[in-house]
Coordinates of C-alpha atoms and ligand atoms in Angstrom, one line a residue:
Chain A
X193 CA -0.9 2.7 -31.5
X194 CA -0.6 -0.9 -30.9
X195 CA -3.2 -3.2 -29.4
X196 CA -3.9 -6.8 -29.2
X197 CA -7.1 -7.6 -31.0
X198 CA -9.2 -8.6 -28.3
X199 CA -12.6 -7.6 -26.7
X200 CA -13.8 -4.4 -27.6
X201 CA -10.6 -2.9 -28.7
X202 CA -11.7 -1.5 -31.9
X203 CA -13.7 1.3 -30.0
X204 CA -10.6 2.4 -28.3
X205 CA -8.7 2.3 -31.5
X206 CA -11.2 4.4 -33.4
X207 CA -11.2 6.9 -30.6
X208 CA -7.2 6.9 -31.0
X209 CA -7.7 7.6 -34.6
X210 CA -10.1 10.4 -34.0
X211 CA -7.6 11.9 -31.6
X212 CA -5.1 11.9 -34.1
X213 CA -3.0 8.7 -34.2
X214 CA -1.1 8.3 -37.4
X215 CA -0.8 4.7 -37.5
X216 CA -2.7 1.9 -35.9
X217 CA -1.5 -1.7 -35.4
X218 CA -3.5 -4.6 -34.4
X219 CA -2.2 -7.9 -33.4
X220 CA -4.4 -10.6 -34.4
X221 CA -5.5 -12.9 -31.6
X222 CA -8.3 -15.3 -31.9
X223 CA -8.9 -16.9 -28.6
X224 CA -11.7 -16.4 -26.2
X225 CA -9.7 -15.6 -23.2
X226 CA -6.8 -13.0 -22.9
X227 CA -3.3 -14.4 -23.1
X228 CA -1.1 -14.9 -19.9
X229 CA 0.5 -11.8 -19.0
X230 CA 4.1 -12.9 -20.2
X231 CA 2.8 -14.2 -23.4
X232 CA 0.8 -10.9 -23.8
X233 CA 4.1 -8.9 -23.2
X234 CA 6.1 -11.2 -25.7
X235 CA 3.3 -10.6 -28.4
X236 CA 3.3 -6.7 -27.8
X237 CA 7.2 -6.7 -27.9
X238 CA 7.3 -8.6 -31.2
X239 CA 5.0 -6.0 -32.8
X240 CA 6.6 -3.1 -31.4
X241 CA 10.2 -4.1 -32.1
X242 CA 9.2 -3.7 -35.8
X243 CA 8.1 0.0 -35.3
X244 CA 11.6 0.9 -33.8
X245 CA 9.9 3.5 -31.4
X246 CA 12.0 5.7 -29.3
X247 CA 9.6 5.8 -26.7
X248 CA 6.8 3.5 -25.9
X249 CA 3.9 4.4 -23.3
X250 CA 1.9 1.9 -21.8
X251 CA -0.7 2.0 -19.1
X252 CA 1.1 1.4 -15.7
X253 CA -1.5 -1.3 -14.3
X254 CA -4.5 -2.5 -15.9
X255 CA -7.4 -3.2 -13.6
X256 CA -7.6 -6.8 -14.4
X257 CA -3.9 -7.7 -14.1
X258 CA -3.6 -10.5 -11.7
X259 CA -0.1 -12.3 -12.8
X260 CA 2.0 -9.1 -12.3
X261 CA 2.0 -6.2 -14.5
X262 CA 2.5 -5.9 -18.0
X263 CA 4.3 -2.6 -18.4
X264 CA 7.7 -3.6 -16.8
X265 CA 7.6 -7.1 -18.6
X266 CA 6.9 -5.4 -22.0
X267 CA 10.1 -3.3 -21.4
X268 CA 12.0 -6.4 -20.4
X269 CA 11.0 -8.1 -23.6
X270 CA 12.0 -5.2 -25.7
X271 CA 15.3 -5.0 -23.8
X272 CA 14.6 -1.4 -22.9
X273 CA 14.8 0.4 -19.6
X274 CA 11.5 1.1 -17.7
X275 CA 10.2 3.4 -15.2
X276 CA 6.4 3.4 -14.2
X277 CA 3.7 5.5 -12.2
X278 CA 4.4 8.4 -14.4
X279 CA 2.3 11.4 -14.5
X280 CA 4.0 13.8 -16.7
X281 CA 6.9 13.9 -19.3
X282 CA 9.0 16.8 -20.5
X283 CA 11.8 16.8 -23.1
X284 CA 15.3 16.5 -21.5
X285 CA 18.5 18.3 -21.9
X286 CA 19.8 16.1 -24.8
X287 CA 17.9 14.9 -28.0
X288 CA 18.0 11.3 -26.7
X289 CA 16.7 12.3 -23.1
X290 CA 13.7 13.1 -21.5
X291 CA 12.3 13.9 -17.9
X292 CA 9.6 11.9 -16.4
X293 CA 7.7 12.7 -13.4
X294 CA 7.1 9.7 -11.2
X295 CA 4.4 9.8 -8.6
X296 CA 5.3 9.1 -4.9
X297 CA 3.0 9.2 -1.8
X298 CA 1.9 12.7 -0.5
X299 CA 1.5 14.4 -3.9
X300 CA 5.4 14.1 -4.3
X301 CA 6.8 13.9 -7.7
X302 CA 10.4 12.3 -8.3
X303 CA 12.0 14.0 -11.5
X304 CA 13.8 11.1 -13.3
X305 CA 16.1 11.5 -16.3
X306 CA 15.3 8.9 -18.9
X307 CA 17.7 8.0 -21.8
X308 CA 15.8 6.9 -24.9
X309 CA 14.8 4.4 -26.1
X310 CA 12.5 3.5 -23.2
X311 CA 9.3 2.4 -21.9
X312 CA 7.4 4.3 -19.6
X313 CA 4.2 3.3 -17.4
X314 CA 1.7 5.9 -17.5
X315 CA -0.5 6.7 -14.5
X316 CA -1.8 10.0 -15.9
X317 CA -1.2 13.0 -17.9
X318 CA -0.3 16.4 -16.4
X319 CA -3.2 17.8 -18.3
X320 CA -7.0 16.5 -18.0
X321 CA -7.8 13.9 -21.0
X322 CA -9.0 15.5 -24.1
X323 CA -12.5 14.2 -25.4
X324 CA -13.4 14.1 -28.9
X325 CA -16.9 14.5 -30.3
X326 CA -18.7 11.3 -31.3
X327 CA -19.2 12.6 -35.1
X328 CA -15.2 12.6 -35.1
X329 CA -15.2 9.0 -33.9
X330 CA -17.8 8.0 -36.5
X331 CA -15.8 9.7 -39.2
X332 CA -12.7 7.9 -38.1
X333 CA -14.6 4.5 -38.2
X334 CA -15.2 5.1 -41.9
X335 CA -11.9 6.4 -42.9
X336 CA -9.5 4.4 -40.7
X337 CA -7.6 1.2 -41.8
X338 CA -5.8 -0.7 -39.2
X339 CA -2.6 -2.3 -40.0
X340 CA -2.3 -6.2 -39.0
X341 CA 0.9 -7.4 -37.5
X342 CA 1.1 -11.1 -37.0
X343 CA 3.3 -12.3 -34.2
X344 CA 4.4 -15.9 -33.4
X345 CA 2.8 -16.9 -30.2
X346 CA 4.8 -19.0 -27.8
X347 CA 2.0 -19.9 -25.4
X348 CA 3.1 -19.3 -21.8
X349 CA 1.7 -21.1 -18.7
X350 CA -0.1 -19.3 -16.2
X351 CA 1.9 -18.8 -13.1
X352 CA -1.1 -19.5 -10.8
X353 CA -4.3 -21.6 -10.9
X354 CA -7.3 -19.5 -10.1
X355 CA -9.6 -21.5 -7.6
X356 CA -12.5 -19.0 -7.5
X357 CA -13.4 -15.6 -8.6
X358 CA -16.2 -13.6 -6.7
X359 CA -17.5 -10.3 -5.6
X360 CA -16.4 -9.5 -2.1
X361 CA -19.2 -9.7 0.4
X362 CA -21.0 -6.1 0.2
X363 CA -21.6 -4.2 3.3
X364 CA -19.8 -6.2 5.7
X365 CA -19.4 -3.2 7.8
X366 CA -21.4 -0.5 6.4
X367 CA -25.0 -0.1 8.1
X368 CA -27.1 1.2 5.2
X369 CA -29.3 4.2 6.0
X370 CA -32.8 4.0 4.4
X371 CA -35.4 6.6 3.8
X372 CA -36.2 9.8 1.9
X373 CA -33.1 12.3 1.6
X374 CA -34.5 14.3 4.3
X375 CA -34.8 11.2 6.6
X376 CA -31.3 10.0 5.7
X377 CA -29.8 13.6 6.3
X378 CA -31.5 13.9 9.6
X379 CA -30.1 10.3 10.6
X380 CA -26.6 11.4 9.4
X381 CA -26.8 14.5 11.6
X382 CA -27.7 12.4 14.4
X383 CA -24.8 9.9 13.9
X384 CA -22.6 13.1 13.8
X385 CA -23.9 14.4 17.0
X386 CA -23.7 11.0 18.7
X387 CA -19.8 11.0 17.6
X388 CA -19.3 14.6 18.6
X389 CA -18.7 15.7 15.0
X390 CA -21.4 18.3 15.2
X391 CA -22.6 19.9 18.3
Chain B
X66 CA 18.5 -19.1 4.7
X67 CA 16.1 -21.7 3.7
X68 CA 13.5 -22.3 1.1
X69 CA 10.8 -21.8 4.0
X70 CA 11.9 -18.2 4.6
X71 CA 9.8 -15.0 3.6
X72 CA 11.7 -12.1 2.3
X73 CA 10.4 -8.6 2.7
X74 CA 11.2 -5.4 0.7
X75 CA 11.3 -2.5 3.4
X76 CA 10.8 0.8 1.8
X77 CA 11.5 4.2 3.0
X78 CA 9.7 7.3 2.0
X79 CA 11.6 10.7 2.3
X80 CA 13.8 9.4 5.1
X81 CA 11.0 7.7 7.1
X82 CA 10.2 4.1 7.1
X83 CA 7.1 3.5 5.0
X84 CA 4.2 2.0 6.8
X85 CA 4.0 -0.7 4.1
X86 CA 7.3 -2.2 5.4
X87 CA 5.7 -2.8 8.8
X88 CA 2.6 -4.2 7.3
X89 CA 4.6 -6.7 4.8
X90 CA 6.5 -7.7 7.9
X91 CA 3.4 -8.7 9.8
X92 CA 2.2 -10.7 6.7
X93 CA 5.7 -12.4 6.6
X94 CA 5.5 -13.5 10.3
X95 CA 2.1 -15.1 9.7
X96 CA 3.4 -16.8 6.6
X97 CA 6.7 -17.9 8.3
X98 CA 4.5 -19.3 11.1
X99 CA 3.2 -21.5 8.4
X100 CA 6.5 -22.4 6.6
X101 CA 8.5 -22.9 9.5
X102 CA 11.1 -20.5 8.2
X103 CA 12.6 -17.2 9.2
X104 CA 11.4 -13.5 8.2
X105 CA 14.2 -11.5 6.4
X106 CA 13.8 -7.7 5.8
X107 CA 16.0 -6.1 3.1
X108 CA 16.5 -2.4 3.3
X109 CA 18.4 -0.9 0.3
X110 CA 20.2 2.5 0.8
X111 CA 23.1 4.0 2.6
X112 CA 20.9 5.2 5.6
X113 CA 19.1 1.8 5.8
X114 CA 20.7 1.0 9.2
X115 CA 18.9 3.8 11.1
X116 CA 15.6 2.1 10.4
X117 CA 16.8 -1.3 11.4
X118 CA 15.2 -1.0 15.0
X119 CA 11.7 -0.4 13.7
X120 CA 11.9 -3.9 11.7
X121 CA 12.5 -5.8 14.8
X122 CA 9.6 -8.3 13.8
X123 CA 12.1 -9.7 11.3
X124 CA 14.7 -12.4 12.0
X125 CA 17.3 -10.9 9.9
X126 CA 17.7 -7.3 8.5
X127 CA 19.7 -7.0 5.7
X128 CA 20.9 -3.3 4.8
X129 CA 22.4 -3.0 1.6
X130 CA 24.5 0.0 1.8
X131 CA 25.5 1.6 -1.4
X132 CA 25.1 5.4 -2.6
X133 CA 23.5 4.2 -5.9
X134 CA 20.8 3.1 -3.6
X135 CA 20.1 6.6 -2.2
X136 CA 17.1 7.4 -4.1
X137 CA 15.0 5.0 -6.1
X138 CA 16.0 4.2 -9.7
X139 CA 14.8 1.0 -11.2
X140 CA 18.0 -0.7 -12.5
X141 CA 20.1 -0.6 -9.4
X142 CA 17.2 -1.8 -7.1
X143 CA 16.4 -4.5 -9.7
X144 CA 20.1 -5.7 -9.8
X145 CA 20.4 -5.8 -6.0
X146 CA 17.0 -7.7 -5.4
X147 CA 17.7 -10.1 -8.1
X148 CA 21.1 -11.1 -6.6
X149 CA 19.7 -10.9 -2.9
X150 CA 16.6 -13.1 -3.8
X151 CA 18.8 -15.5 -5.8
X152 CA 21.3 -16.2 -3.0
X153 CA 18.6 -16.2 -0.2
X154 CA 16.3 -18.5 -2.2
X155 CA 13.2 -17.7 -0.1
X156 CA 9.7 -19.3 -0.4
X157 CA 8.1 -15.9 -1.0
X158 CA 9.2 -12.3 -1.5
X159 CA 6.5 -9.7 -0.2
X160 CA 6.8 -6.3 -2.0
X161 CA 4.3 -3.5 -1.4
X162 CA 2.0 -2.4 -4.2
X163 CA 3.6 1.0 -4.3
X164 CA 5.3 3.1 -6.9
X165 CA 8.6 1.3 -6.3
X166 CA 7.0 -2.4 -6.0
X167 CA 5.0 -1.7 -9.1
X168 CA 8.2 -0.9 -11.1
X169 CA 10.6 -3.8 -9.5
X170 CA 8.4 -7.0 -8.7
X171 CA 7.2 -7.7 -12.3
X172 CA 10.6 -7.5 -13.7
X173 CA 12.3 -9.3 -10.7
X174 CA 9.7 -12.2 -11.2
X175 CA 10.8 -12.3 -14.9
X176 CA 14.5 -12.1 -14.3
X177 CA 14.2 -15.0 -11.8
X178 CA 11.6 -16.9 -13.8
X179 CA 9.5 -16.7 -10.6
X180 CA 5.7 -16.2 -10.5
X181 CA 4.3 -12.9 -9.7
X182 CA 0.9 -11.9 -8.2
X183 CA -0.5 -8.7 -8.2
X184 CA -3.1 -7.3 -5.7
X185 CA -2.4 -9.8 -2.9
X186 CA -4.6 -9.1 0.3
X187 CA -4.5 -12.5 1.9
X188 CA -1.6 -15.0 1.8
X189 CA -1.5 -18.5 3.5
X190 CA 0.7 -21.5 3.2
X191 CA -1.2 -24.9 3.3
X192 CA 1.3 -27.8 3.2
X193 CA 3.4 -27.0 0.2
X194 CA 0.9 -24.8 -1.5
X195 CA 1.0 -21.0 -1.2
X196 CA -2.7 -19.5 -1.7
X197 CA -3.4 -16.0 -2.2
X198 CA -6.5 -13.8 -2.5
X199 CA -5.9 -11.0 -4.9
X200 CA -8.1 -8.0 -5.4
X201 CA -8.7 -7.0 -9.0
X202 CA -10.8 -4.6 -11.0
X203 CA -10.5 -1.8 -8.3
X204 CA -11.5 -4.3 -5.6
X205 CA -14.7 -5.3 -7.1
X206 CA -13.6 -8.9 -7.8
X207 CA -11.5 -11.0 -5.6
X208 CA -9.5 -14.1 -6.8
X209 CA -8.4 -17.0 -4.7
X210 CA -5.4 -18.5 -6.6
X211 CA -2.9 -21.2 -5.9
X212 CA 0.7 -20.0 -6.9
X213 CA 3.0 -22.4 -9.0
X214 CA 6.6 -22.4 -8.3
X215 CA 9.0 -20.6 -5.9
X216 CA 10.2 -18.0 -4.9
X217 CA 6.4 -16.4 -5.4
X218 CA 7.0 -12.4 -5.9
X219 CA 3.9 -11.2 -4.1
X220 CA 2.6 -7.6 -4.7
X221 CA 0.9 -6.8 -1.6
X222 CA -1.8 -4.1 -1.4
X223 CA -1.1 -1.6 1.5
X224 CA -3.6 -2.0 4.2
X225 CA -3.8 -6.0 3.9
X226 CA -1.9 -6.6 7.2
X227 CA -1.8 -4.9 10.5
X228 CA 1.7 -4.1 12.0
X229 CA 2.5 -6.8 14.5
X230 CA 3.8 -6.4 18.0
X231 CA 5.6 -9.7 17.5
X232 CA 9.4 -9.5 17.3
X233 CA 11.8 -11.9 15.7
X234 CA 15.6 -12.2 16.3
X235 CA 16.3 -9.0 14.5
X236 CA 19.8 -9.6 13.7
X237 CA 21.1 -6.6 11.6
X238 CA 23.6 -7.4 8.8
X239 CA 24.9 -4.3 6.8
X240 CA 26.5 -5.4 3.5
X241 CA 27.9 -3.8 0.6
X242 CA 25.9 -4.3 -2.6
X243 CA 26.4 -7.7 -4.1
X244 CA 26.7 -6.5 -7.5
X245 CA 28.6 -3.5 -8.8
X246 CA 26.3 -0.8 -9.4
X247 CA 26.3 2.0 -11.9
X248 CA 23.6 4.3 -12.9
X249 CA 21.1 3.0 -15.4
X250 CA 19.5 4.6 -18.2
X251 CA 16.8 6.0 -15.6
X252 CA 18.2 8.1 -13.0
X253 CA 16.7 10.0 -10.1
X254 CA 17.1 13.9 -10.3
X255 CA 15.2 15.4 -7.6
X256 CA 12.1 15.4 -5.4
X257 CA 9.2 17.9 -6.2
X258 CA 7.3 18.6 -3.2
X259 CA 3.7 20.0 -3.4
X260 CA 3.3 23.5 -3.4
X261 CA 2.5 25.0 0.1
X262 CA -0.3 27.1 0.6
X263 CA -3.5 24.9 0.1
X264 CA -5.1 23.4 3.2
X265 CA -3.5 20.3 4.6
X266 CA -6.1 17.8 4.4
X267 CA -4.1 15.4 6.9
X268 CA -4.9 18.0 9.7
X269 CA -8.6 18.1 8.9
X270 CA -11.2 16.9 11.3
X271 CA -13.9 16.5 8.7
X272 CA -13.2 15.7 5.2
X273 CA -15.7 15.5 2.4
X274 CA -14.4 13.4 -0.5
X275 CA -15.8 13.8 -4.0
X276 CA -15.3 11.0 -6.6
X277 CA -16.2 10.5 -10.2
X278 CA -19.7 10.2 -9.1
X279 CA -20.0 14.1 -8.7
X280 CA -20.0 14.1 -12.7
X281 CA -19.6 17.8 -13.4
X282 CA -17.4 20.5 -12.1
X283 CA -20.6 22.7 -11.5
X284 CA -21.5 20.0 -8.8
X285 CA -18.2 20.8 -6.7
X286 CA -19.6 23.9 -5.2
X287 CA -22.5 22.2 -3.4
X288 CA -20.2 19.5 -1.9
X289 CA -17.6 22.4 -0.9
X290 CA -20.7 24.2 0.9
X291 CA -21.5 20.8 2.7
X292 CA -17.8 20.5 3.6
X293 CA -17.7 24.0 5.2
X294 CA -21.1 23.5 7.0
X295 CA -19.3 20.6 8.7
X296 CA -16.4 22.6 9.4
X297 CA -14.3 20.6 7.2
X298 CA -12.6 20.8 3.6
X299 CA -13.0 18.9 0.3
X300 CA -10.7 16.0 -0.5
X301 CA -11.1 14.0 -3.7
X302 CA -10.1 10.7 -5.6
X303 CA -7.7 10.7 -8.3
X304 CA -10.0 11.3 -11.3
X305 CA -11.1 14.6 -9.9
X306 CA -7.6 15.7 -9.5
X307 CA -6.8 14.6 -12.9
X308 CA -9.5 16.7 -14.2
X309 CA -8.0 19.7 -12.3
X310 CA -11.1 20.2 -10.3
X311 CA -9.0 20.3 -7.3
X312 CA -5.2 20.4 -6.8
X313 CA -3.0 17.2 -6.2
X314 CA -2.8 18.4 -2.4
X315 CA -6.5 17.2 -2.0
X316 CA -6.0 13.7 -3.4
X317 CA -6.7 10.8 -1.0
X318 CA -4.7 7.4 -1.6
X319 CA -1.9 5.7 -2.7
X320 CA -0.1 8.7 -4.4
X321 CA -2.0 11.1 -2.5
X322 CA -2.4 11.8 1.1
X323 CA -3.2 9.3 4.0
X324 CA -5.9 11.0 6.2
X325 CA -7.4 9.8 9.4
X326 CA -10.0 12.5 10.1
X327 CA -12.8 12.2 12.7
X328 CA -15.4 12.0 9.9
X329 CA -14.9 11.1 6.3
X330 CA -17.7 11.5 4.0
X331 CA -17.3 9.6 0.7
X332 CA -19.5 11.1 -2.1
X333 CA -19.5 9.1 -5.5
X334 CA -16.1 7.4 -4.7
X335 CA -16.0 3.7 -5.6
X336 CA -13.5 2.8 -3.1
X337 CA -10.8 1.4 -5.2
X338 CA -7.9 -0.1 -3.2
X339 CA -5.7 2.8 -4.0
X340 CA -8.3 5.2 -2.6
X341 CA -9.0 3.1 0.5
X342 CA -5.4 3.0 1.3
X343 CA -5.5 6.6 2.3
X344 CA -8.8 6.8 4.3
X345 CA -9.7 3.6 5.6
X346 CA -8.4 4.5 9.2
X347 CA -10.7 7.3 9.4
X348 CA -12.8 7.3 12.7
X349 CA -16.1 7.5 11.0
X350 CA -16.8 6.8 7.5
X351 CA -20.2 7.2 5.5
X352 CA -20.3 6.7 1.9
X353 CA -23.0 7.7 -0.5
X354 CA -23.1 5.7 -3.8
X355 CA -25.7 4.7 -6.4
X356 CA -24.0 1.2 -6.6
X357 CA -24.8 -1.0 -3.7
X358 CA -21.8 -3.2 -4.7
X359 CA -19.4 -0.5 -4.4
X360 CA -16.3 -1.5 -2.6
X361 CA -16.5 1.8 -0.5
X362 CA -19.2 0.0 1.6
X363 CA -16.8 -2.5 2.7
X364 CA -14.7 0.1 4.7
X365 CA -17.7 2.8 5.5
X366 CA -19.4 2.3 8.7
X367 CA -22.8 3.7 7.3
X368 CA -23.6 3.7 3.7
X369 CA -26.3 5.5 1.6
X370 CA -27.4 4.2 -1.8
X371 CA -28.4 7.3 -3.4
X372 CA -27.6 10.0 -6.0
X373 CA -25.2 12.1 -4.1
X374 CA -26.8 15.2 -5.6
X375 CA -30.1 14.6 -4.1
X376 CA -28.4 14.3 -0.6
X377 CA -25.8 17.1 -0.7
X378 CA -28.4 19.9 -0.2
X379 CA -30.7 18.4 2.4
X380 CA -27.8 17.2 4.4
X381 CA -26.1 20.7 4.3
X382 CA -29.5 22.3 5.2
X383 CA -29.8 19.6 8.1
X384 CA -26.5 20.4 9.4
X385 CA -27.0 24.3 9.4
X386 CA -30.4 23.9 11.1
X387 CA -28.6 21.7 13.9
X388 CA -25.8 24.4 14.3
X389 CA -28.6 27.1 14.4
X390 CA -30.3 25.2 17.2
X391 CA -26.9 24.8 19.2
Ligands
FAD556 C1 -0.4 3.3 -9.1 C2 -1.9 4.0 -8.8 C3 -2.0 4.9 -8.0 C4 -3.4 5.4 -7.5 N1 -3.5 6.4 -6.8 C5 -4.8 6.9 -6.4 C6 -4.8 7.6 -5.5 O1 -4.0 8.1 -4.7 N2 -6.1 8.0 -5.0 C7 -7.2 7.7 -5.8 O2 -8.5 8.1 -5.4 N3 -7.0 6.8 -6.7 C8 -5.9 6.4 -7.0 N4 -5.8 5.5 -8.1 C9 -6.9 5.3 -8.9 C10 -7.8 4.2 -8.4 O3 -7.5 2.9 -8.9 C11 -9.3 4.7 -9.0 O4 -9.3 4.5 -10.4 C12 -9.9 5.8 -8.5 O5 -9.6 5.9 -6.9 C13 -11.6 5.8 -8.8 O6 -11.9 6.9 -8.5 P1 -13.4 7.3 -8.3 O7 -14.0 6.3 -7.2 O8 -13.8 8.7 -8.1 O9 -14.2 6.7 -9.6 P2 -14.9 5.5 -10.1 O10 -14.0 4.2 -9.7 O11 -15.4 5.7 -11.4 O12 -16.2 5.6 -9.2 C14 -17.3 6.3 -9.3 C15 -18.3 6.0 -8.3 O13 -19.3 6.8 -8.3 C16 -20.8 6.3 -8.2 N5 -21.6 7.2 -8.6 C17 -21.7 7.3 -10.2 N6 -22.8 8.5 -10.2 C18 -23.1 8.6 -8.9 C19 -24.1 9.5 -8.3 N7 -24.8 10.3 -9.1 N8 -24.3 9.5 -6.9 C20 -23.5 8.6 -6.1 N9 -22.5 7.8 -6.7 C21 -22.4 7.9 -7.9 C22 -20.4 4.9 -9.0 O14 -21.2 4.0 -8.7 C23 -18.9 4.6 -8.7 O15 -19.0 3.8 -7.5 C24 -4.4 4.9 -8.3 C25 -4.2 4.1 -9.4 C26 -3.1 3.4 -9.6 C27 -2.8 2.5 -10.8

């Protein structure tokens, strides 16, 4: 498990330890704002190269990504092939291959053959996530030691200037229904009757 | 081709032209109006020419005809796009934020040393400046940004533009791949279709969609009762399917189904762009959510700020009572 030391990453790493991660590597990073995406990709790549992994799994698309997507950039920095939006992985025919299941619209999957080493952008697992009890996480907090991997950071320029960040106007279209549960339920039934959804 | 042109990656999905292709063309037409350039659509694959008619909003339609492009695999797609974008030198490249776009756009930007913006919903050109509004954090935050450099590679959220009636010169050019293509380390093997047998939520008039706000599997039954009282079926957001509480055939959204029922009741669904993509065209949308700022209220016609479990039972009763009267 490799992570940039930013924000509340320790919580995630302790959970990973509790779930059985054998080695946890933190990349020291002291700034107040996260690095531009390209810089982050270069930093992760440096740390991951040291590990000589056959398979690198990374989330397909973080919710705060603005300047592109980290996962394919990491692969590019590692000079490894990449495929993302993966929803399941199975071993392949040969030792150095695997099958990755890539999601397409309409609950359709594409079975892709992947020669290793490679990077996969993961959307979800084919099994529900496993939770660990808090007691195990607490135990991990006492017993786990993170390894630190310094990387040389060539600062990258952001590709865009953010002018403004804001919440979208709420309820631009929705008319809010007020009242008790029964009143709201009654009002919904009236709306459905007006629209002919219920007779 | 000029540095004012707007290039669009047209996608197909199981032999059919994907809706996103027409949406991107509409966005590109607006943009080209601002830059004074042309709209160029690029279609990859040996059967591309058969979709060219539908892309008449473009001025030029480049069909890259190569067997290696018959199904999506990242490396051949990237190699062709890199070559086409380099030689065409457009102002911007519009790529859908799809399972294909998410794989190729970021790497294309890096290879061309061009800026990439994700989550794009609005794009305008003012003078020399390209301004983009992007949705991040599941649509809860919007960012207005000015993009530095050209060509700007823009990952556009589905649903951002309505397909246009406008037409361009629609000149079709079928070309061999500009670069020799060979299979990369990632190759397409087969498509796996969802198992038949479950209800087809795209054919339902009424859908009750449950999201993570339902909280426990035990609460699904009450939601299903409500769906059946309404003569409809249960649908879901992705986390519910990830938990195995419903099969993938019930998932609404980007990687699930696109539904347009007469009535869509969203219970505890936040309304992330990937979910909205699948349901925003429903005739009537009512959303129930404890968070008044949930993005689902932007597409809903009516909203209820309430714990969904407090409403499900009274609503089921009210509907059954109404049916009893009728
Ligand atoms: C490539 C890609 C493809 C994706 N495809 C899809 C897709 O096809 N479909 C899809 O749905 N998602 C998809 N997603 C995921 C999407 O980004 C969101 O994560 C997902 O839609 C969130 O689901 P949700 O609204 O159920 O959960 P959350 O975002 O966690 O929202 C839960 C909501 O419930 C509300 N809530 C909590 N408790 C209650 C209560 N008691 N009563 C009422 N409301 C309550 C909360 O206020 C919140 O708004 C995709 C993501 C990616 C990256």
